[in-house]
Amino acid sequence: MNRLALLDSDSLALPPIEEIVLDEVTIAARVKELGAEITRDFKGCELTVVGILKGAQVFASELVRKISLPTTLEFMSISRYQRRPAAKEVSIIHDLEQDIAGRHVLIVEDIVDTGLTLNYLESVLRKRNPASISICSLLDRPALRLAEIPMRYVGFNVNEEFLIGYGLDYRDRFRDLPFIATMAL
Ligand code: IMP
Ligand code: MG
C-alpha cells in the first residue's frame, strides 16, 4: 500500500509500531540545539512562534522552552482536502490570535513533506507584513518535495517511510509517543 492510499484508507485497523528511528534523548538534545541556535540568531528580538496544528504542537511546546527570548506562542491549523490527496487546495481552520505585522515570525512544523502546506501558509502570513518569516521543522523529507521551501532550521532529515510519534499521527493516533518510529505496514 502506498503512503497516500494509507492516509486515505477507511480501514480502522492500526498497524503496529515497527522501529524507533529517533529516541527521546536524541530528540531532546536536538531540540535544545535548535533552541540555542534560534536564540543566537534572533538576539535582541521578540519572536512570534507559530506552531502548525496538530502535528507540531508537541515540538513547538518543547522548542519554546529552549528559546531564551521573549516569545509569543501561537497555533494555526490548516487542512488539505483529505478525500482528494492530489488536490493542492488548503484552507485555514484555526487562525492566529494576534497581528504579526512588524513581528519576527518562526513557523514551527513537525515534518515538511511535499511542502505544499508550508508553501500556502508562508504566503498567507507574508501578506500580513511581518518583519521576517523563518521556518523550523523537526523533520525534513526533501525526497518528496513539490514546492520549494526555504528551510532555516531542520532537526533531522528523514527518508520516505511513514513516521509516527512526538506529534506525528496515523489516523490521529500515536501523537503522544515520546519517540519517533516507523510503522509495520
Ligand atoms: P506537506 O509538506 O504539505 O506534504 O505536508 C506535511 C504534513 O503532512 C505534516 O505537517 C504532517 O502533518 C503530515 N505528514 C507528512 N508526512 C508524515 C508522516 O510520515 N507521518 C505523519 N504525518 C505526516
Ligand atoms: Mg502537520
XYZ file of N, CA and C and ligand atoms in Angstrom:
579
model
N 0.852 -1.194 0.000
C 0.000 0.000 0.000
C 0.895 1.254 0.000
N 0.638 2.192 -0.897
C 1.486 3.384 -0.860
C 1.007 4.350 0.222
N 1.799 5.396 0.479
C 1.516 6.265 1.620
C 0.214 7.037 1.475
N -0.094 7.481 0.252
C -1.331 8.234 0.085
C -2.545 7.342 0.287
N -2.457 6.119 -0.222
C -3.552 5.174 -0.028
C -3.746 4.924 1.461
N -2.645 4.868 2.163
C -2.704 4.622 3.598
C -3.406 5.776 4.318
N -3.029 7.023 3.962
C -3.617 8.183 4.619
C -5.112 8.285 4.318
N -5.531 7.773 3.168
C -6.901 7.916 2.724
C -7.752 6.686 3.049
N -7.108 5.688 3.621
C -7.779 4.413 3.827
C -8.911 4.518 4.838
N -9.948 3.770 4.627
C -11.050 3.753 5.582
C -10.877 2.635 6.607
N -9.801 1.896 6.478
C -9.564 0.806 7.420
C -9.302 1.363 8.814
N -9.881 0.772 9.827
C -9.676 1.252 11.198
C -8.581 0.485 11.915
N -8.082 -0.564 11.288
C -7.032 -1.353 11.926
C -5.759 -0.516 12.039
N -5.136 -0.521 13.219
C -3.913 0.250 13.410
C -2.704 -0.667 13.264
N -1.838 -0.379 12.320
C -0.648 -1.214 12.172
C 0.265 -1.054 13.383
N 1.048 -2.063 13.703
C 1.930 -1.959 14.863
C 3.146 -1.069 14.611
N 3.671 -0.527 15.711
C 4.905 0.260 15.636
C 6.036 -0.682 15.250
N 6.889 -0.246 14.336
C 7.944 -1.127 13.832
C 9.277 -0.853 14.525
N 9.849 0.303 14.232
C 11.203 0.567 14.717
C 11.317 2.016 15.173
N 11.958 2.248 16.308
C 12.196 3.611 16.778
C 13.353 4.183 15.960
N 13.103 5.303 15.275
C 14.175 5.903 14.477
C 14.827 7.087 15.191
N 14.065 7.756 16.075
C 14.634 8.844 16.882
C 14.107 8.683 18.306
N 15.001 8.405 19.234
C 14.522 8.190 20.599
C 14.401 9.524 21.348
N 13.823 9.424 22.533
C 13.501 10.605 23.334
C 14.735 11.474 23.624
N 15.844 10.821 23.966
C 17.071 11.547 24.326
C 17.642 12.280 23.115
N 17.626 11.597 21.972
C 18.151 12.185 20.727
C 17.315 13.398 20.324
N 16.006 13.268 20.423
C 15.120 14.387 20.058
C 15.349 15.568 21.008
N 15.387 15.278 22.301
C 15.552 16.356 23.294
C 16.853 17.122 23.072
N 17.924 16.387 22.746
C 19.221 17.038 22.532
C 19.166 17.959 21.313
N 18.512 17.498 20.269
C 18.422 18.308 19.037
C 17.520 19.528 19.243
N 16.440 19.358 19.976
C 15.534 20.482 20.249
C 16.280 21.558 21.042
N 17.108 21.110 21.975
C 17.903 22.051 22.765
C 18.875 22.833 21.866
N 19.518 22.109 20.938
C 20.443 22.763 19.998
C 19.723 23.789 19.121
N 18.575 23.394 18.615
C 17.806 24.310 17.757
C 17.402 25.552 18.538
N 16.977 25.353 19.776
C 16.586 26.482 20.624
C 17.748 27.440 20.839
N 18.943 26.881 21.049
C 20.131 27.710 21.271
C 20.486 28.489 19.996
N 20.356 27.812 18.851
C 20.670 28.449 17.565
C 19.694 29.608 17.279
N 18.420 29.353 17.525
C 17.394 30.380 17.303
C 17.623 31.559 18.252
N 17.961 31.252 19.507
C 18.237 32.299 20.497
C 19.374 33.204 20.027
N 20.435 32.582 19.494
C 21.573 33.362 18.976
C 21.159 34.216 17.775
N 20.444 33.592 16.835
C 20.095 34.285 15.580
C 19.148 35.459 15.796
N 18.304 35.371 16.793
C 17.297 36.424 16.996
C 17.593 37.264 18.243
N 18.853 37.284 18.639
C 19.249 38.038 19.833
C 18.706 39.477 19.769
N 18.082 39.911 20.841
C 17.561 41.284 20.886
C 16.176 41.449 20.270
N 15.624 40.348 19.727
C 14.301 40.431 19.082
C 13.249 39.703 19.915
N 12.002 40.046 19.624
C 10.886 39.253 20.139
C 10.398 38.365 19.015
N 9.970 37.163 19.372
C 9.569 36.189 18.350
C 8.102 35.806 18.498
N 7.432 35.654 17.355
C 6.124 35.008 17.370
C 6.337 33.607 16.812
N 6.182 32.619 17.654
C 6.351 31.231 17.237
C 4.981 30.699 16.826
N 4.885 30.231 15.583
C 3.608 29.733 15.056
C 3.706 28.232 14.823
N 3.128 27.465 15.723
C 3.104 26.006 15.574
C 1.942 25.598 14.690
N 2.186 24.629 13.816
C 1.133 24.172 12.918
C 0.462 22.935 13.512
N -0.826 23.112 13.812
C -1.605 22.025 14.430
C -1.945 20.950 13.405
N -2.167 19.686 13.833
C -1.896 19.315 15.197
C -0.461 18.817 15.369
N 0.150 18.412 14.285
C 1.430 17.693 14.349
C 2.550 18.393 15.096
N 2.648 19.736 14.944
C 3.795 20.441 15.513
C 3.560 20.892 16.950
N 2.415 20.531 17.507
C 2.078 21.007 18.843
C 3.116 20.575 19.890
N 3.527 19.324 19.822
C 4.497 18.795 20.796
C 5.850 19.484 20.607
N 6.326 19.503 19.381
C 7.634 20.109 19.081
C 7.652 21.593 19.448
N 6.622 22.347 19.036
C 6.594 23.789 19.305
C 6.612 24.063 20.805
N 5.854 23.257 21.550
C 5.791 23.464 23.001
C 7.134 23.191 23.670
N 7.856 22.192 23.168
C 9.177 21.886 23.740
C 10.210 22.914 23.273
N 10.106 23.325 22.017
C 11.096 24.255 21.459
C 11.048 25.623 22.150
N 9.866 26.146 22.398
C 9.792 27.486 23.024
C 10.459 27.499 24.397
N 10.477 26.352 25.045
C 11.119 26.290 26.367
C 12.637 26.295 26.263
N 13.148 26.103 25.038
C 14.606 26.127 24.821
C 15.063 27.398 24.125
N 14.130 28.319 23.890
C 14.472 29.602 23.279
C 14.474 30.655 24.384
N 15.633 31.283 24.587
C 15.734 32.276 25.665
C 15.526 33.678 25.114
N 14.323 33.929 24.650
C 13.931 35.237 24.110
C 12.482 35.468 24.505
N 12.028 36.730 24.464
C 10.596 36.952 24.673
C 9.826 36.375 23.480
N 8.989 35.386 23.718
C 8.245 34.773 22.609
C 6.744 34.780 22.895
N 6.000 34.815 21.799
C 4.558 34.606 21.855
C 4.305 33.307 21.124
N 3.592 32.390 21.757
C 3.315 31.102 21.106
C 1.899 31.110 20.552
N 1.817 30.888 19.244
C 0.522 30.855 18.567
C 0.410 29.542 17.806
N -0.809 29.177 17.483
C -1.009 27.967 16.675
C -1.918 28.284 15.508
N -1.700 27.547 14.453
C -2.510 27.731 13.252
C -2.831 26.343 12.727
N -4.020 26.194 12.207
C -4.399 24.882 11.709
C -4.866 24.996 10.262
N -4.335 24.116 9.468
C -4.581 24.149 8.037
C -4.974 22.765 7.578
N -5.887 22.719 6.644
C -6.304 21.402 6.183
C -6.063 21.219 4.699
N -5.486 20.094 4.358
C -5.512 19.668 2.963
C -6.806 18.891 2.825
N -7.393 18.880 1.654
C -8.631 18.132 1.484
C -8.313 16.650 1.473
N -8.622 16.012 2.594
C -8.217 14.628 2.842
C -8.708 13.639 1.790
N -9.918 13.882 1.290
C -10.510 12.914 0.357
C -9.947 13.057 -1.039
N -9.203 14.125 -1.255
C -8.642 14.356 -2.587
C -7.154 14.628 -2.429
N -6.395 13.567 -2.182
C -4.984 13.762 -1.862
C -4.194 14.477 -2.954
N -4.700 14.438 -4.193
C -3.957 15.089 -5.273
C -4.238 16.596 -5.314
N -5.335 17.019 -4.644
C -5.709 18.423 -4.688
C -4.704 19.276 -3.927
N -4.432 20.459 -4.441
C -3.447 21.316 -3.797
C -4.109 22.374 -2.924
N -5.447 22.387 -2.886
C -6.133 23.403 -2.093
C -5.931 23.153 -0.605
N -5.764 24.239 0.124
C -5.698 24.157 1.578
C -6.614 25.242 2.128
N -7.081 25.061 3.338
C -7.899 26.104 3.947
C -7.475 26.282 5.397
N -7.674 27.502 5.925
C -7.317 27.781 7.318
C -8.482 27.362 8.209
N -8.201 26.516 9.186
C -9.230 26.064 10.120
C -9.160 26.881 11.410
N -7.935 27.159 11.843
C -7.737 27.981 13.044
C -6.663 29.013 12.720
N -6.992 30.282 12.946
C -6.041 31.340 12.581
C -5.331 31.890 13.831
N -4.308 32.692 13.598
C -3.579 33.329 14.695
C -4.498 34.270 15.453
N -4.193 34.487 16.733
C -4.991 35.427 17.515
C -4.443 36.839 17.393
N -3.122 36.941 17.189
C -2.501 38.266 17.183
C -2.052 38.688 15.793
N -1.968 39.986 15.625
C -1.460 40.575 14.396
C 0.061 40.346 14.361
N 0.586 39.948 13.217
C 2.029 39.692 13.135
C 2.777 40.799 12.376
N 2.075 41.875 12.015
C 2.741 42.982 11.302
C 3.919 43.481 12.129
N 5.084 43.544 11.494
C 6.287 44.035 12.159
C 6.936 43.051 13.110
N 6.379 41.840 13.233
C 6.925 40.842 14.161
C 7.861 39.869 13.430
N 8.788 39.303 14.172
C 9.604 38.211 13.634
C 8.848 36.906 13.877
N 8.534 36.210 12.792
C 7.708 35.001 12.882
C 8.555 33.760 12.631
N 8.418 32.791 13.529
C 9.070 31.498 13.343
C 7.972 30.450 13.182
N 7.847 29.921 11.973
C 6.863 28.870 11.733
C 7.477 27.544 12.162
N 6.754 26.815 13.005
C 7.273 25.540 13.511
C 6.398 24.389 13.016
N 7.036 23.450 12.331
C 6.315 22.329 11.727
C 6.913 21.007 12.223
N 6.120 19.956 12.215
C 6.646 18.646 12.604
C 7.474 18.030 11.482
N 6.891 18.024 10.264
C 7.604 17.451 9.126
C 7.202 18.174 7.853
N 8.176 18.479 7.024
C 7.884 19.050 5.710
C 8.092 17.950 4.686
N 7.013 17.666 3.979
C 6.984 16.531 3.062
C 6.937 17.091 1.632
N 5.757 17.229 1.041
C 5.670 17.840 -0.289
C 5.995 19.336 -0.206
N 5.748 19.933 0.957
C 5.979 21.361 1.124
C 4.761 22.205 0.776
N 3.699 21.567 0.314
C 2.514 22.325 -0.130
C 1.842 23.057 1.028
N 1.795 22.416 2.194
C 1.184 23.057 3.366
C 1.930 24.342 3.724
N 3.242 24.236 3.855
C 4.030 25.404 4.266
C 4.102 26.463 3.183
N 4.076 26.020 1.942
C 4.100 26.963 0.831
C 2.884 27.890 0.910
N 1.736 27.296 1.173
C 0.491 28.053 1.305
C 0.538 28.953 2.540
N 0.918 28.358 3.657
C 0.936 29.073 4.922
C 1.879 30.265 4.899
N 3.052 30.056 4.344
C 4.035 31.129 4.282
C 3.498 32.296 3.455
N 2.815 31.988 2.349
C 2.291 33.071 1.507
C 1.164 33.829 2.225
N 0.367 33.107 2.996
C -0.707 33.758 3.776
C -0.097 34.701 4.820
N 0.908 34.211 5.539
C 1.494 35.013 6.618
C 2.311 36.190 6.079
N 2.951 35.984 4.938
C 3.775 37.048 4.352
C 2.922 38.274 3.999
N 1.690 38.034 3.582
C 0.787 39.151 3.220
C 0.449 40.021 4.433
N 0.692 39.517 5.631
C 0.375 40.276 6.848
C 1.542 41.161 7.301
N 2.552 41.275 6.439
C 3.697 42.164 6.667
C 4.490 41.947 7.965
N 4.918 40.733 8.228
C 5.797 40.527 9.379
C 7.189 41.098 9.078
N 7.983 41.336 10.122
C 9.360 41.811 9.918
C 10.175 40.731 9.213
N 9.933 39.466 9.574
C 10.612 38.341 8.921
C 9.812 37.069 9.155
N 10.034 36.091 8.274
C 9.436 34.766 8.471
C 10.546 33.736 8.313
N 10.686 32.862 9.297
C 11.646 31.761 9.191
C 10.910 30.463 9.474
N 11.438 29.377 8.926
C 10.791 28.078 9.098
C 11.701 27.130 9.873
N 11.104 26.476 10.851
C 11.818 25.473 11.642
C 10.986 24.199 11.631
N 11.560 23.126 11.075
C 10.837 21.858 11.087
C 11.676 20.799 11.792
N 11.028 20.038 12.646
C 11.768 18.975 13.326
C 12.300 17.980 12.304
N 11.448 17.633 11.331
C 11.836 16.650 10.325
C 11.719 17.237 8.923
N 12.611 16.798 8.065
C 12.577 17.231 6.671
C 12.681 15.988 5.789
N 11.745 15.900 4.836
C 11.767 14.775 3.895
C 11.882 15.355 2.480
N 13.077 15.785 2.112
C 13.243 16.519 0.844
C 12.947 15.689 -0.397
N 12.993 14.359 -0.279
C 12.790 13.490 -1.449
C 11.424 13.667 -2.099
N 10.421 14.074 -1.319
C 9.065 14.160 -1.851
C 8.589 15.614 -2.064
N 9.537 16.544 -2.080
C 9.182 17.959 -2.166
C 8.590 18.344 -3.526
N 7.475 19.047 -3.495
C 6.847 19.566 -4.717
C 6.974 21.086 -4.794
N 6.986 21.733 -3.628
C 7.120 23.189 -3.583
C 8.419 23.521 -2.854
N 9.147 24.495 -3.371
C 10.418 24.852 -2.740
C 10.155 25.611 -1.434
N 10.774 25.151 -0.367
C 10.562 25.758 0.951
C 11.921 26.196 1.508
N 12.044 27.470 1.893
C 13.309 27.916 2.483
C 13.427 27.445 3.937
N 14.034 26.286 4.140
C 14.139 25.695 5.480
C 15.319 26.334 6.213
N 15.042 27.064 7.260
C 16.146 27.694 8.001
C 16.681 26.778 9.107
N 15.771 26.107 9.795
C 16.179 25.196 10.881
C 15.539 23.832 10.662
N 16.372 22.790 10.644
C 15.873 21.427 10.463
C 16.467 20.547 11.563
N 15.588 19.792 12.218
C 16.076 18.881 13.263
C 16.789 17.686 12.669
N 16.076 16.944 11.821
C 16.631 15.721 11.226
C 16.084 15.545 9.809
N 16.915 14.998 8.943
C 16.431 14.571 7.625
C 15.927 13.147 7.746
N 14.811 12.861 7.085
C 14.259 11.501 7.141
C 13.962 11.005 5.735
N 13.839 9.686 5.611
C 13.538 9.101 4.297
C 12.023 8.996 4.097
N 11.608 8.188 3.130
C 10.198 8.188 2.735
C 9.286 7.351 3.635
N 9.834 6.671 4.617
C 8.999 5.844 5.496
C 8.025 6.700 6.302
N 6.809 6.221 6.469
C 5.795 6.926 7.243
C 6.147 6.872 8.731
N 6.083 8.025 9.397
C 6.534 8.126 10.790
C 5.401 8.514 11.730
N 5.513 8.060 12.952
C 4.542 8.413 13.994
C 5.288 8.781 15.282
N 4.573 9.474 16.157
C 5.128 9.806 17.468
C 5.620 11.243 17.559
N 5.764 11.758 18.785
C 6.229 13.118 19.043
C 5.390 14.123 18.222
N 4.102 13.916 18.213
C 3.186 14.807 17.496
C 2.702 14.255 16.163
N 3.504 13.387 15.545
C 3.098 12.827 14.250
C 2.101 11.697 14.456
N 1.074 11.684 13.601
C -0.016 10.744 13.825
C -0.213 9.773 12.668
N -0.899 8.696 12.996
C -1.534 7.849 11.995
C -3.002 7.803 12.389
N -3.875 8.355 11.544
C -5.298 8.454 11.843
C -5.550 9.073 13.224
N -4.802 10.132 13.502
C -4.915 10.902 14.740
C -4.445 10.163 15.997
N -3.781 9.043 15.818
C -3.254 8.304 16.965
C -1.728 8.400 17.002
N -1.169 8.044 18.123
C 0.287 7.921 18.348
C 1.013 9.257 18.543
N 0.270 10.383 18.576
C 0.933 11.677 18.762
C 1.630 11.753 20.119
N 1.135 10.975 21.073
C 1.626 11.045 22.449
C 2.907 10.250 22.672
N 3.351 9.483 21.696
C 4.586 8.711 21.893
C 5.765 9.665 22.079
N 6.670 9.379 23.027
C 7.790 10.294 23.257
C 8.918 10.140 22.239
N 8.834 9.132 21.378
C 9.861 8.888 20.352
C 9.216 8.938 18.969
N 10.041 8.885 17.926
C 9.535 8.824 16.546
C 9.874 7.455 15.974
N 8.859 6.822 15.391
C 9.020 5.435 14.929
C 8.375 5.233 13.560
N 8.791 4.156 12.906
C 8.122 3.732 11.671
C 7.014 2.760 12.056
N 6.105 2.534 11.098
C 5.031 1.567 11.344
C 5.238 0.355 10.451
N 4.836 -0.793 10.920
C 4.890 -2.012 10.108
C 3.651 -2.020 9.215
N 3.844 -1.666 7.963
C 2.682 -1.528 7.061
C 2.529 -2.742 6.151
P 3.208 18.548 3.151
O 4.607 19.057 3.363
O 2.263 19.621 2.708
O 3.185 17.365 2.237
O 2.570 18.041 4.473
C 3.242 17.930 5.644
C 2.235 17.458 6.677
O 1.823 16.114 6.372
C 2.866 17.402 8.047
O 2.552 18.559 8.771
C 2.246 16.186 8.659
O 1.076 16.549 9.359
C 1.850 15.306 7.520
N 2.837 14.223 7.325
C 3.747 14.109 6.346
N 4.490 13.004 6.488
C 4.053 12.387 7.601
C 4.448 11.170 8.295
O 5.385 10.447 7.913
N 3.745 10.890 9.414
C 2.720 11.666 9.882
N 2.342 12.808 9.277
C 2.987 13.154 8.142
Mg 1.116 18.733 10.247
